[in-house]
Coordinates of C-alpha atoms in Angstrom, one line a residue:
M1 CA 0.0 0.0 0.0
S2 CA 2.9 2.4 0.9
L3 CA 4.4 1.7 -2.6
L4 CA 1.1 2.5 -4.3
K5 CA 0.9 5.8 -2.4
N6 CA 4.5 6.6 -3.3
K7 CA 3.9 5.9 -7.0
I8 CA 0.7 8.1 -6.9
F9 CA 2.6 10.8 -5.2
L10 CA 5.4 10.8 -7.8
S11 CA 2.9 11.0 -10.6
L12 CA 0.9 13.8 -8.9
L13 CA 4.1 15.7 -8.2
S14 CA 5.2 15.6 -11.8
G15 CA 1.8 16.9 -12.9
V16 CA 1.9 19.8 -10.4
L17 CA 5.4 20.8 -11.6
L18 CA 4.4 20.7 -15.2
W19 CA 1.3 22.8 -14.4
L20 CA 3.1 25.4 -12.4
S21 CA 5.8 25.8 -15.0
W22 CA 3.3 27.1 -17.5
Y23 CA 2.3 30.7 -18.1
P24 CA 0.6 32.6 -16.3
Y25 CA 1.6 30.7 -13.2
G26 CA 5.1 32.1 -13.4
F27 CA 7.5 29.3 -12.4
T28 CA 8.9 28.4 -15.9
F29 CA 12.1 26.8 -14.7
L30 CA 10.2 24.1 -12.8
I31 CA 9.9 22.5 -16.3
F32 CA 13.6 21.4 -15.9
I33 CA 12.7 19.0 -13.1
A34 CA 9.0 18.3 -13.9
F35 CA 9.7 14.9 -15.6
V36 CA 12.1 13.7 -12.9
P37 CA 9.4 12.2 -10.6
L38 CA 8.1 10.2 -13.6
F39 CA 11.5 8.8 -14.4
I40 CA 11.9 7.7 -10.7
L41 CA 8.4 6.2 -11.0
S42 CA 9.4 4.2 -14.0
D43 CA 12.3 2.8 -12.0
K44 CA 10.0 1.7 -9.2
L45 CA 7.6 0.0 -11.6
L46 CA 10.4 -1.9 -13.3
K47 CA 11.6 -3.3 -9.9
K48 CA 8.3 -5.1 -9.5
K49 CA 8.8 -7.0 -12.7
K50 CA 5.0 -7.6 -13.0
G51 CA 2.4 -6.7 -15.6
I52 CA 2.8 -5.4 -19.1
A53 CA 5.2 -2.5 -19.1
F54 CA 3.4 -0.4 -21.7
W55 CA 0.1 -0.4 -19.7
Q56 CA 2.0 0.1 -16.5
G57 CA 3.5 3.3 -17.9
I58 CA 0.2 4.6 -19.2
W59 CA -1.8 4.2 -15.9
A60 CA 1.1 5.4 -13.7
S61 CA 1.7 8.6 -15.7
F62 CA -1.9 9.4 -16.6
P63 CA -2.5 11.4 -13.3
A64 CA 0.5 13.6 -14.0
F65 CA -0.6 14.5 -17.5
L66 CA -4.2 14.9 -16.5
I67 CA -3.2 17.5 -13.9
W68 CA -1.0 19.3 -16.4
N69 CA -3.6 19.4 -19.1
T70 CA -6.4 20.5 -16.7
G71 CA -4.3 23.1 -14.9
V72 CA -3.1 24.8 -18.1
T73 CA -6.0 24.4 -20.5
W74 CA -9.1 24.3 -18.3
W75 CA -10.4 27.5 -19.9
I76 CA -11.7 25.5 -22.9
W77 CA -14.6 24.8 -20.5
N78 CA -15.8 28.4 -21.1
S79 CA -16.6 27.4 -24.7
T80 CA -18.1 23.9 -24.1
P81 CA -17.8 21.7 -21.0
P82 CA -18.1 18.4 -22.9
G83 CA -15.5 19.5 -25.4
A84 CA -13.1 20.5 -22.7
V85 CA -13.4 17.1 -21.0
A86 CA -12.8 15.4 -24.3
A87 CA -9.8 17.5 -25.1
I88 CA -8.2 17.2 -21.7
V89 CA -8.7 13.5 -21.2
L90 CA -7.7 12.5 -24.7
N91 CA -4.5 14.7 -24.7
S92 CA -3.6 13.3 -21.3
F93 CA -4.1 9.7 -22.5
F94 CA -2.0 10.2 -25.6
M95 CA 0.8 11.7 -23.5
S96 CA 0.6 8.6 -21.2
C97 CA 0.9 6.4 -24.2
V98 CA 4.2 8.1 -25.1
F99 CA 5.4 7.4 -21.5
G100 CA 4.1 3.9 -21.7
A101 CA 6.0 3.1 -24.9
W102 CA 9.2 4.5 -23.4
H103 CA 8.7 2.5 -20.2
W104 CA 8.4 -0.6 -22.4
I105 CA 11.6 0.2 -24.2
K106 CA 13.3 0.8 -20.9
K107 CA 12.4 -2.7 -19.8
S108 CA 13.9 -4.2 -22.9
N109 CA 17.5 -3.9 -21.5
L110 CA 18.7 -1.9 -24.4
P111 CA 22.1 0.0 -24.1
K112 CA 21.9 2.8 -21.5
I113 CA 22.3 5.6 -24.0
T114 CA 19.0 4.6 -25.6
V115 CA 17.0 5.2 -22.5
P116 CA 17.1 9.1 -22.5
L117 CA 17.4 9.2 -26.3
A118 CA 14.3 7.0 -26.7
F119 CA 12.2 9.3 -24.4
I120 CA 13.4 12.4 -26.2
A121 CA 12.7 10.9 -29.6
F122 CA 9.3 9.5 -28.6
W123 CA 8.2 12.8 -27.1
C124 CA 9.4 14.9 -30.0
S125 CA 7.7 12.5 -32.4
W126 CA 4.5 12.9 -30.4
E127 CA 4.7 16.7 -30.6
F128 CA 5.4 16.5 -34.3
L129 CA 2.4 14.3 -34.8
H130 CA 0.3 16.7 -32.8
L131 CA 1.2 19.5 -35.2
H132 CA 0.0 17.5 -38.2
W133 CA -2.8 15.0 -37.6
Q134 CA -6.5 15.9 -37.5
L135 CA -6.7 15.8 -33.7
T136 CA -4.0 18.5 -33.5
W137 CA -3.7 20.4 -30.2
P138 CA -0.1 21.3 -29.7
W139 CA -0.7 24.0 -27.1
L140 CA 1.4 22.1 -24.5
N141 CA 4.4 21.3 -26.8
L142 CA 7.3 21.8 -24.3
G143 CA 9.2 24.4 -26.3
N144 CA 6.2 26.7 -25.9
V145 CA 6.9 27.1 -22.2
F146 CA 9.6 29.7 -22.9
A147 CA 7.3 32.1 -24.7
V148 CA 7.3 34.4 -21.7
H149 CA 11.1 34.6 -21.7
P150 CA 12.0 35.4 -25.4
K151 CA 15.4 36.7 -24.3
L152 CA 16.4 33.1 -23.3
V153 CA 15.4 31.4 -26.5
Q154 CA 16.7 33.6 -29.3
W155 CA 18.3 30.5 -30.8
Y156 CA 14.8 29.3 -31.8
E157 CA 15.6 31.1 -35.1
Y158 CA 17.8 28.0 -35.7
T159 CA 15.8 25.2 -34.0
G160 CA 12.2 26.3 -33.6
T161 CA 10.4 25.1 -30.5
F162 CA 11.7 21.6 -30.9
G163 CA 15.0 22.9 -29.7
G164 CA 13.3 23.9 -26.5
T165 CA 11.6 20.6 -26.1
I166 CA 15.0 18.7 -26.5
W167 CA 16.6 21.2 -24.1
V168 CA 13.9 20.6 -21.4
L169 CA 14.1 16.8 -21.7
I170 CA 18.0 16.6 -21.7
V171 CA 18.1 18.8 -18.5
N172 CA 15.4 16.6 -16.8
F173 CA 17.5 13.5 -17.5
L174 CA 20.7 15.1 -16.2
V175 CA 18.9 16.1 -13.0
Y176 CA 17.6 12.5 -12.7
C177 CA 21.1 11.1 -13.3
F178 CA 22.6 13.5 -10.7
F179 CA 20.2 12.4 -8.0
Q180 CA 20.7 8.8 -9.0
H181 CA 24.5 9.1 -8.4
R182 CA 24.0 11.0 -5.2
D183 CA 21.7 8.3 -4.0
T184 CA 24.2 5.6 -4.8
E185 CA 26.9 7.5 -2.9
N186 CA 24.7 7.9 0.2
H187 CA 23.8 4.2 0.4
R188 CA 27.3 2.8 -0.1
E189 CA 29.9 3.3 2.6
P190 CA 33.3 2.3 1.3
Q191 CA 35.3 0.0 3.6
R192 CA 38.0 -1.8 1.7
T193 CA 40.5 -0.1 -0.6
T194 CA 38.7 -1.3 -3.8
E195 CA 35.4 0.0 -2.4
K196 CA 37.1 3.4 -1.6
I197 CA 38.3 3.6 -5.2
C198 CA 34.8 2.8 -6.5
G199 CA 33.3 5.3 -4.1
N200 CA 35.7 8.0 -5.4
L201 CA 34.8 7.2 -9.0
R202 CA 31.1 7.5 -8.1
H203 CA 31.8 10.8 -6.5
L204 CA 33.7 12.0 -9.6
R205 CA 30.8 10.8 -11.8
T206 CA 28.4 12.8 -9.6
K207 CA 30.5 16.0 -9.9
K208 CA 30.9 15.5 -13.7
T209 CA 27.1 15.1 -14.0
L210 CA 26.5 18.3 -12.0
V211 CA 29.0 20.2 -14.2
I212 CA 27.4 18.9 -17.4
L213 CA 23.9 19.8 -16.0
I214 CA 24.9 23.4 -15.2
L215 CA 26.5 23.9 -18.6
T216 CA 23.5 22.4 -20.3
I217 CA 21.3 24.9 -18.6
I218 CA 23.4 28.1 -18.9
T219 CA 25.0 27.6 -22.3
P220 CA 21.8 28.0 -24.4
I221 CA 20.9 31.0 -22.2
I222 CA 24.3 32.7 -22.7
I223 CA 24.1 32.1 -26.5
S224 CA 20.6 33.5 -26.5
I225 CA 21.5 36.7 -24.6
I226 CA 24.5 37.2 -26.9
I227 CA 22.1 37.0 -29.9
Y228 CA 19.6 39.3 -28.2
K229 CA 22.3 41.9 -27.5
T230 CA 23.9 41.7 -31.0
Y231 CA 20.9 41.3 -33.3
T232 CA 20.1 44.5 -35.1
I233 CA 16.5 45.1 -36.2
K234 CA 16.7 46.7 -39.6
Q235 CA 15.0 50.1 -39.6
E236 CA 14.5 50.7 -43.3
N237 CA 11.3 51.5 -45.3
G238 CA 9.2 51.7 -42.2
I239 CA 5.4 51.7 -42.6
E240 CA 2.8 53.1 -40.2
V241 CA 0.3 50.5 -39.0
V242 CA -2.9 50.9 -36.9
I243 CA -4.2 47.9 -35.0
V244 CA -7.9 48.0 -34.1
Q245 CA -9.3 46.1 -31.1
Q246 CA -13.1 46.0 -31.7
N247 CA -14.1 44.4 -28.4
I248 CA -17.3 42.7 -29.7
D249 CA -19.0 40.0 -27.7
P250 CA -18.7 36.9 -29.9
W251 CA -21.8 35.2 -28.4
T252 CA -24.3 38.0 -29.0
E253 CA -23.1 41.4 -30.3
Q254 CA -21.0 40.0 -33.1
Y255 CA -24.1 38.5 -34.8
E256 CA -26.6 41.2 -33.7
K257 CA -24.7 43.9 -35.6
S258 CA -24.7 43.9 -39.3
N259 CA -21.4 44.0 -41.3
F260 CA -22.1 47.6 -42.1
E261 CA -22.3 48.5 -38.4
L262 CA -19.2 46.5 -37.6
A263 CA -17.3 48.3 -40.4
E264 CA -18.5 51.7 -39.0
L265 CA -17.2 50.6 -35.6
I266 CA -13.8 49.7 -37.1
I267 CA -13.5 53.1 -38.8
Q268 CA -14.6 55.0 -35.8
T269 CA -12.1 53.2 -33.6
A270 CA -9.2 53.6 -36.0
A271 CA -9.9 57.2 -37.1
P272 CA -8.1 59.1 -34.2
K273 CA -4.9 57.2 -35.1
L274 CA -5.0 57.6 -38.9
T275 CA -2.6 59.9 -40.7
P276 CA -1.7 60.4 -44.4
N277 CA 1.2 58.0 -43.7
T278 CA -0.9 55.1 -42.5
V279 CA -0.4 52.1 -44.7
L280 CA -2.3 49.3 -42.9
I281 CA -5.2 48.9 -40.6
V282 CA -5.2 45.5 -39.0
C283 CA -8.4 44.1 -37.5
A284 CA -9.4 40.9 -35.8
E285 CA -10.6 37.5 -37.0
S286 CA -14.3 37.6 -38.0
A287 CA -14.2 41.4 -37.8
L288 CA -17.1 41.2 -40.3
S289 CA -18.9 38.2 -39.0
H290 CA -21.7 37.7 -41.5
A291 CA -21.0 35.5 -44.5
I292 CA -19.9 37.3 -47.7
N293 CA -20.0 35.8 -51.2
E294 CA -16.5 35.8 -52.6
E295 CA -17.6 36.2 -56.2
L296 CA -19.4 39.4 -55.3
L297 CA -16.4 40.6 -53.2
F298 CA -14.2 40.3 -56.3
N299 CA -16.7 42.2 -58.4
L300 CA -17.6 45.2 -56.2
D301 CA -17.8 47.5 -59.2
I302 CA -20.7 45.3 -60.6
Y303 CA -22.2 44.4 -57.2
P304 CA -21.5 47.3 -54.9
N305 CA -21.5 46.4 -51.2
A306 CA -22.4 49.1 -48.7
T307 CA -19.9 47.8 -46.1
F308 CA -16.9 48.0 -48.5
Q309 CA -18.1 51.4 -49.8
L310 CA -17.4 52.7 -46.3
F311 CA -13.8 51.6 -46.7
D312 CA -13.7 53.0 -50.2
A313 CA -14.7 56.4 -48.8
L314 CA -11.9 56.1 -46.3
F315 CA -9.4 55.4 -49.1
Q316 CA -10.3 58.7 -50.7
Q317 CA -9.0 60.5 -47.6
Y318 CA -6.0 58.1 -47.1
P319 CA -5.0 56.9 -50.6
Q320 CA -2.2 54.5 -49.6
L321 CA -4.3 52.8 -46.9
N322 CA -4.9 49.0 -46.9
I323 CA -7.1 47.1 -44.5
I324 CA -6.5 43.5 -43.3
L325 CA -9.4 42.0 -41.5
G326 CA -11.1 38.7 -40.8
L327 CA -14.2 37.6 -42.8
S328 CA -16.6 34.8 -43.0
T329 CA -16.9 34.0 -46.7
I330 CA -18.6 31.5 -48.9
A331 CA -18.1 30.3 -52.5
L332 CA -20.6 28.5 -54.8
F333 CA -19.7 25.6 -57.1
D334 CA -21.4 23.5 -59.7
T335 CA -19.9 20.3 -58.3
K336 CA -18.8 19.0 -54.9
V337 CA -15.3 20.2 -55.2
T338 CA -14.2 19.2 -51.7
P339 CA -15.6 16.8 -49.0
T340 CA -16.6 19.9 -46.9
A341 CA -18.7 21.5 -49.7
R342 CA -22.4 21.2 -48.8
D343 CA -25.5 20.9 -50.8
Y344 CA -27.0 24.3 -51.5
Y345 CA -29.9 24.4 -54.0
D346 CA -30.6 23.7 -57.7
G347 CA -27.8 21.1 -57.6
T348 CA -25.1 23.6 -56.5
F349 CA -22.7 23.4 -53.6
I350 CA -21.5 25.9 -51.0
E351 CA -18.2 26.1 -49.2
F352 CA -17.7 28.1 -46.0
Y353 CA -14.3 29.7 -45.1
N354 CA -12.7 31.4 -42.2
T355 CA -10.9 34.1 -44.2
S356 CA -8.3 36.8 -43.8
C357 CA -8.6 39.6 -46.4
L358 CA -6.5 42.5 -47.7
Y359 CA -8.8 45.2 -49.0
G360 CA -7.1 48.1 -50.7
K361 CA -8.0 50.9 -53.1
D362 CA -7.5 48.7 -56.1
T363 CA -7.2 45.2 -54.8
V364 CA -9.0 42.4 -52.9
E365 CA -6.9 39.4 -51.7
L366 CA -8.1 36.4 -49.7
Y367 CA -6.5 33.7 -47.6
H368 CA -8.6 30.8 -46.2
K369 CA -7.5 29.4 -42.9
C370 CA -5.6 26.1 -43.5
R371 CA -5.1 24.7 -40.0
L372 CA -8.6 24.4 -38.6
V373 CA -9.6 23.9 -35.0
P374 CA -10.6 20.3 -34.4
G375 CA -14.3 19.9 -33.5
V376 CA -15.3 23.4 -34.4
E377 CA -14.0 24.2 -37.9
K378 CA -13.3 20.6 -38.9
M379 CA -14.5 17.3 -37.5
P380 CA -11.4 15.1 -37.2
Y381 CA -11.6 11.7 -38.8
P382 CA -15.4 12.0 -39.4
K383 CA -15.9 8.3 -40.1
I384 CA -14.6 7.6 -36.5
F385 CA -15.7 10.7 -34.5
G386 CA -18.7 11.9 -36.4
F387 CA -21.0 10.9 -33.5
L388 CA -19.1 13.6 -31.4
E389 CA -20.2 16.5 -33.6
N390 CA -22.6 17.8 -31.0
L391 CA -19.8 18.0 -28.5
A392 CA -17.8 20.4 -30.6
I393 CA -15.0 22.3 -28.8
D394 CA -15.7 26.0 -29.5
L395 CA -12.3 27.7 -29.5
G396 CA -13.2 30.7 -31.6
G397 CA -13.6 31.4 -35.3
T398 CA -16.3 30.4 -37.7
S399 CA -17.9 27.1 -36.6
G400 CA -18.8 24.1 -38.8
S401 CA -16.9 22.1 -41.4
L402 CA -14.9 24.6 -43.4
G403 CA -12.9 24.7 -46.6
T404 CA -9.2 25.4 -46.5
D405 CA -6.6 27.1 -48.8
S406 CA -4.1 25.2 -50.8
K407 CA -1.1 27.2 -49.5
Q408 CA -0.1 30.0 -47.2
R409 CA -1.0 33.0 -49.4
V410 CA 0.8 36.3 -49.0
F411 CA -0.9 39.7 -49.5
T412 CA 0.6 42.7 -51.4
A413 CA 0.1 46.1 -49.8
T414 CA 0.8 49.0 -52.1
T415 CA 2.6 52.0 -50.5
Q416 CA 4.2 55.2 -51.7
Q417 CA 7.6 53.5 -51.2
G418 CA 6.6 50.4 -53.2
V419 CA 4.9 47.1 -52.2
V420 CA 5.0 45.3 -48.9
K421 CA 4.3 41.6 -48.6
V422 CA 2.2 40.6 -45.6
G423 CA 1.1 37.2 -44.3
A424 CA -2.1 37.0 -42.2
P425 CA -2.5 33.6 -40.5
I426 CA -5.7 33.2 -38.5
C427 CA -6.0 32.5 -34.8
Y428 CA -5.0 28.9 -34.1
E429 CA -2.5 28.9 -36.9
S430 CA -0.1 31.1 -34.9
I431 CA 0.9 28.2 -32.7
F432 CA 2.2 26.1 -35.7
G433 CA 5.8 27.2 -36.2
E434 CA 6.5 25.5 -39.5
L435 CA 3.1 26.6 -41.0
F436 CA 3.7 30.2 -39.9
S437 CA 7.2 30.2 -41.4
Q438 CA 5.7 29.1 -44.7
F439 CA 4.2 32.5 -45.1
V440 CA 7.7 34.0 -44.8
K441 CA 9.1 31.4 -47.3
N442 CA 6.3 32.6 -49.7
G443 CA 7.6 36.2 -49.4
A444 CA 6.0 37.8 -46.3
Q445 CA 8.0 40.7 -45.0
L446 CA 5.6 41.4 -42.2
M447 CA 3.2 39.1 -40.3
C448 CA -0.2 39.7 -38.9
V449 CA -2.0 37.4 -36.5
I450 CA -5.7 38.1 -36.5
T451 CA -7.6 36.2 -33.8
N452 CA -10.8 36.2 -31.7
D453 CA -9.9 34.8 -28.3
A454 CA -13.1 36.3 -26.7
W455 CA -14.8 32.8 -26.8
W456 CA -12.6 31.8 -23.8
G457 CA -13.5 34.8 -21.6
N458 CA -11.0 36.4 -19.2
T459 CA -8.9 33.3 -18.6
P460 CA -5.3 32.3 -19.1
G461 CA -6.2 31.2 -22.6
Y462 CA -5.9 34.5 -24.4
K463 CA -2.7 35.4 -22.4
Q464 CA -1.0 32.1 -23.4
H465 CA -2.1 32.6 -27.0
F466 CA -0.5 36.1 -27.2
E467 CA 2.8 34.9 -25.7
M468 CA 3.2 32.2 -28.4
S469 CA 3.4 34.9 -31.1
K470 CA 6.7 36.0 -29.5
L471 CA 8.2 32.6 -30.5
R472 CA 6.9 33.0 -34.1
A473 CA 8.6 36.4 -34.2
I474 CA 12.0 34.9 -33.1
E475 CA 11.7 31.9 -35.5
T476 CA 11.1 34.1 -38.5
R477 CA 12.6 37.5 -37.4
R478 CA 9.5 39.3 -38.5
Y479 CA 7.4 42.0 -36.9
I480 CA 4.1 40.6 -35.9
L481 CA 1.0 42.8 -35.9
R482 CA -1.5 41.1 -33.6
A483 CA -5.1 42.1 -33.7
A484 CA -7.4 40.3 -31.3
N485 CA -11.1 41.1 -30.9
T486 CA -11.1 41.6 -27.1
G487 CA -7.3 41.4 -26.6
I488 CA -4.5 41.0 -26.3
S489 CA -3.5 43.1 -29.3
G490 CA 0.0 44.5 -29.8
F491 CA 3.2 44.8 -31.8
I492 CA 5.9 42.2 -31.4
D493 CA 9.3 43.0 -32.8
P494 CA 11.7 40.4 -34.4
L495 CA 13.4 39.8 -31.0
G496 CA 10.0 38.7 -29.5
T497 CA 9.6 41.9 -27.5
A498 CA 6.0 43.1 -27.2
H499 CA 5.1 46.8 -27.6
Q500 CA 1.8 48.6 -26.7
K501 CA 0.0 45.5 -25.4
T502 CA -3.7 46.4 -25.1
E503 CA -5.9 45.7 -22.0
Y504 CA -8.5 43.0 -22.2
E505 CA -12.0 44.0 -23.2
V506 CA -11.1 47.5 -24.1
R507 CA -12.1 49.0 -27.5
T508 CA -9.0 50.8 -28.7
A509 CA -6.6 51.4 -31.6
I510 CA -2.8 51.5 -31.4
V511 CA -0.3 52.8 -33.9
Q512 CA 3.4 52.1 -34.6
T513 CA 6.0 52.2 -37.3
V514 CA 7.2 48.7 -38.2
Y515 CA 9.9 47.6 -40.6
P516 CA 9.6 44.9 -43.3
N517 CA 12.3 42.3 -43.4
D518 CA 13.5 40.0 -46.2
E519 CA 15.8 37.8 -44.0
I520 CA 15.2 34.1 -44.1
T521 CA 16.2 32.3 -40.9
F522 CA 17.7 28.8 -40.7
Y523 CA 14.4 27.6 -39.1
T524 CA 12.3 29.2 -41.8
K525 CA 14.4 27.5 -44.5
Y526 CA 14.5 24.0 -42.9
G527 CA 11.4 23.9 -40.6
D528 CA 11.0 21.2 -38.0
Y529 CA 14.1 19.3 -39.1
L530 CA 14.9 18.3 -35.4
A531 CA 11.5 16.7 -35.1
R532 CA 12.0 14.7 -38.3
I533 CA 15.4 13.5 -37.0
M534 CA 13.8 12.4 -33.7
L535 CA 11.0 10.7 -35.6
A536 CA 13.6 8.6 -37.4
I537 CA 15.4 7.8 -34.1
A538 CA 12.1 6.8 -32.5
A539 CA 11.2 4.5 -35.4
L540 CA 14.6 2.8 -35.2
T541 CA 14.4 2.5 -31.4
L542 CA 11.0 0.9 -31.6
L543 CA 12.2 -1.5 -34.2
F544 CA 15.3 -2.4 -32.1
G545 CA 13.1 -2.9 -29.1
I546 CA 10.7 -5.2 -30.9
V547 CA 13.6 -7.3 -32.2
V548 CA 15.1 -7.6 -28.7
N549 CA 11.8 -8.5 -27.1
V550 CA 11.1 -11.2 -29.8
R551 CA 14.5 -12.8 -29.1
I552 CA 13.8 -12.7 -25.3
M553 CA 10.4 -14.4 -25.9
K554 CA 12.1 -17.1 -28.1
N555 CA 14.7 -17.8 -25.4
I556 CA 12.0 -18.1 -22.7
H557 CA 10.1 -20.7 -24.8

């Protein structure tokens, strides 16, 4: 019974450490010891030599991951309680499966070096999968934990967040090894000469582990601070940008007001900040929330729209002005062009999109959100989970099964100094590093993040989401112009430093000069290469483990 209590305590301790390391709880560096109790728990389980190792690992670690997921992402509950339970429980279970697979590998008596390497590879593979499969929810990928400390992870421009994940796990294993060596020293009193020599060797090994541990923690930090101090933000061809925070209630007001009224509100909010030098107004996701037919939008001369005529009037006063804003759009087709196109009438089909739009004096450009929120904008694996459609997790944006774009399109804003290329990913897409960098590879010199975090209410959710944009700025070395419906809006420079952060639930506009950048970082060029390397290592480790276990079973029989 005492052993059971001890195991439960270790799992709960790990969960609490993981939870408290996450923003906004403010103890980030607890992440460097958060997995250590689970590693100790694995040792205790293996000593029993009973049961199936994979399932032992799952059930032993599940409490830790349940605490972590609940403590950090409980705010999903504000959108839909059943959806929150599904997201938290499923994510915790998947994480436990990763731990269970590693625990099974550990039991296979593979070379010692494979034990930490296998866990790091398995965890990175899991995070990579979570960025790409239809159940995607990478909010808790470990590298995200440093978003509140951008000065410490400037090297993300080379590694992306997977560099942070690997750093966290290496440090956890070194801490674990250090305490293992200390524990061995304390329980072995050298008596004879040979034992004294062995004791001295163990002591040296402990000191060596401690030195390596300290260097592993401080070296990336020192490198990051050097980069931060020496990196120069290019201040050429600056453009004036106004960000509008509408502060519209997404449950009621957003749909009670017409698009015309919402456009009036945007213009009224932005007007005090506009000057003849203003090039961009950036508004939130679903700034105009009622569906707009894209065919009519591209033919406003033939089919004039009162809402966009308001913007046209503004352009007469500010001729180099462009507006980036979120729309709900539809397109009509003669055939069912995609699985998400729906029957309309007279044999036609309709597709709904969550859209970012650049509207200028002589141009209309659209980008349809590619990475959709599971359960809200896309039902994952509908043949399997179709029965869960009524429990959709409402995380913001347009709801329903939506269409997507074929690539990360970049807008062209015309200014007196020439053209500026702007990417405008939508909401959830800002937590996907490789997808975000694809806008930059496609030519974006500036990046907007338009979002509507109001669905979650005044909870840690919108704060965490804002912080993640700092990592995208570092990875791509781009200014990020973040427009959120109710906040937080603000400007984030290429070093990940936030400027003019707005207060939550305040209708306001902010203005700043920002600088386009053509630099392509190592991470932008090569993406999540570390994850792909770890994926290969994980596959080889699993294969090796299967071969070893088959041989063991043959010898037993």
